[in-house]
Amino acid sequence: MIEKRISIGNIDPIDFYGVNNSKFNLLKEYFPKLKITARGDEIIIQGEINDIEILNTKIIALLEHYHRYNMLTVANLKRIILEAVSYTHLTLPTTSR
């Protein structure tokens, strides 16, 4: 198991993670094989390298979206996570949001 740390930079954690970590928890639901932890402006990911790289790519896309539009909604998060992903690596949440 390896670990990767990603900084969300100067983004307000509530804007990126959501109220009560709602967006962060949804992100974790999509990647159940990974251990994903948030500590302030840092996301810590532990797991297999292939799974980590997929999530890393998605987090970068989420950060780029936030910087471009100054917001990140749950719908934005879902769209970005689901586009061009190998569904063999992704688990779709069973709860509707």
Short mmCIF file of C-alpha atoms in Angstrom, two decimals:
data_model
loop_
_atom_site.label_atom_id
_atom_site.label_comp_id
_atom_site.label_asym_id
_atom_site.label_seq_id
_atom_site.Cartn_x
_atom_site.Cartn_y
_atom_site.Cartn_z
CA MET A 1 0.00 0.00 0.00
CA ILE A 2 1.32 3.42 -0.89
CA GLU A 3 0.33 6.91 0.20
CA LYS A 4 -0.15 10.12 -1.78
CA ARG A 5 -0.87 13.59 -0.44
CA ILE A 6 -2.68 16.24 -2.47
CA SER A 7 -3.07 19.85 -1.39
CA ILE A 8 -6.27 21.73 -2.17
CA GLY A 9 -4.26 24.93 -1.78
CA ASN A 10 -6.01 28.06 -0.65
CA ILE A 11 -9.53 26.75 -1.31
CA ASP A 12 -11.82 26.98 1.71
CA PRO A 13 -12.22 23.37 2.87
CA ILE A 14 -16.00 23.83 3.24
CA ASP A 15 -16.23 24.86 -0.43
CA PHE A 16 -14.28 21.79 -1.56
CA TYR A 17 -15.35 19.13 0.99
CA GLY A 18 -18.92 20.39 1.45
CA VAL A 19 -20.94 21.14 4.55
CA ASN A 20 -20.53 18.21 6.96
CA ASN A 21 -18.06 16.77 4.41
CA SER A 22 -20.95 15.91 2.08
CA LYS A 23 -18.90 16.18 -1.14
CA PHE A 24 -15.86 14.53 0.42
CA ASN A 25 -17.95 11.59 1.64
CA LEU A 26 -19.46 11.18 -1.83
CA LEU A 27 -15.95 11.14 -3.30
CA LYS A 28 -15.02 8.39 -0.82
CA GLU A 29 -18.08 6.36 -1.86
CA TYR A 30 -16.86 6.32 -5.46
CA PHE A 31 -13.47 4.94 -4.42
CA PRO A 32 -14.14 2.33 -1.69
CA LYS A 33 -10.83 0.50 -2.27
CA LEU A 34 -8.91 3.57 -1.13
CA LYS A 35 -8.47 5.02 2.31
CA ILE A 36 -9.11 8.75 1.81
CA THR A 37 -8.60 11.22 4.64
CA ALA A 38 -8.86 15.01 4.71
CA ARG A 39 -6.67 17.07 7.03
CA GLY A 40 -7.26 20.76 6.49
CA ASP A 41 -5.99 21.64 3.03
CA GLU A 42 -4.53 18.18 2.41
CA ILE A 43 -6.11 14.99 1.09
CA ILE A 44 -4.29 11.80 2.05
CA ILE A 45 -4.90 8.75 -0.14
CA GLN A 46 -3.72 5.23 0.66
CA GLY A 47 -4.13 2.17 -1.53
CA GLU A 48 -2.95 0.58 -4.75
CA ILE A 49 -1.06 2.77 -7.21
CA ASN A 50 -3.52 2.38 -10.11
CA ASP A 51 -6.50 3.36 -7.96
CA ILE A 52 -4.57 6.28 -6.45
CA GLU A 53 -3.63 7.60 -9.88
CA ILE A 54 -7.25 7.53 -11.06
CA LEU A 55 -8.39 9.44 -7.98
CA ASN A 56 -5.45 11.85 -8.27
CA THR A 57 -6.50 12.68 -11.84
CA LYS A 58 -10.08 13.28 -10.71
CA ILE A 59 -9.04 15.49 -7.78
CA ILE A 60 -6.90 17.59 -10.13
CA ALA A 61 -9.93 17.96 -12.43
CA LEU A 62 -12.09 18.98 -9.45
CA LEU A 63 -9.52 21.57 -8.38
CA GLU A 64 -9.30 22.93 -11.93
CA HIS A 65 -13.09 23.20 -12.07
CA TYR A 66 -13.17 25.05 -8.75
CA HIS A 67 -10.47 27.49 -9.84
CA ARG A 68 -12.24 28.15 -13.13
CA TYR A 69 -15.79 28.62 -11.76
CA ASN A 70 -15.13 29.43 -8.06
CA MET A 71 -17.54 26.71 -7.02
CA LEU A 72 -17.95 22.96 -6.91
CA THR A 73 -21.42 21.47 -6.61
CA VAL A 74 -22.35 17.85 -5.94
CA ALA A 75 -23.54 17.64 -9.56
CA ASN A 76 -20.15 18.95 -10.77
CA LEU A 77 -18.35 16.40 -8.59
CA LYS A 78 -20.44 13.50 -9.91
CA ARG A 79 -19.98 14.57 -13.54
CA ILE A 80 -16.22 14.95 -13.22
CA ILE A 81 -15.79 11.67 -11.35
CA LEU A 82 -17.91 9.73 -13.83
CA GLU A 83 -16.52 11.09 -17.09
CA ALA A 84 -13.98 8.92 -18.87
CA VAL A 85 -13.42 6.52 -16.00
CA SER A 86 -12.83 2.82 -16.26
CA TYR A 87 -15.88 1.52 -14.43
CA THR A 88 -13.98 -1.56 -13.33
CA HIS A 89 -12.16 0.70 -10.86
CA LEU A 90 -15.16 2.68 -9.71
CA THR A 91 -18.03 1.77 -7.44
CA LEU A 92 -21.22 3.70 -8.00
CA PRO A 93 -22.91 4.71 -4.74
CA THR A 94 -26.25 3.10 -4.08
CA THR A 95 -27.71 6.15 -2.34
CA SER A 96 -29.18 8.95 -4.36
CA ARG A 97 -27.99 12.51 -3.78
#
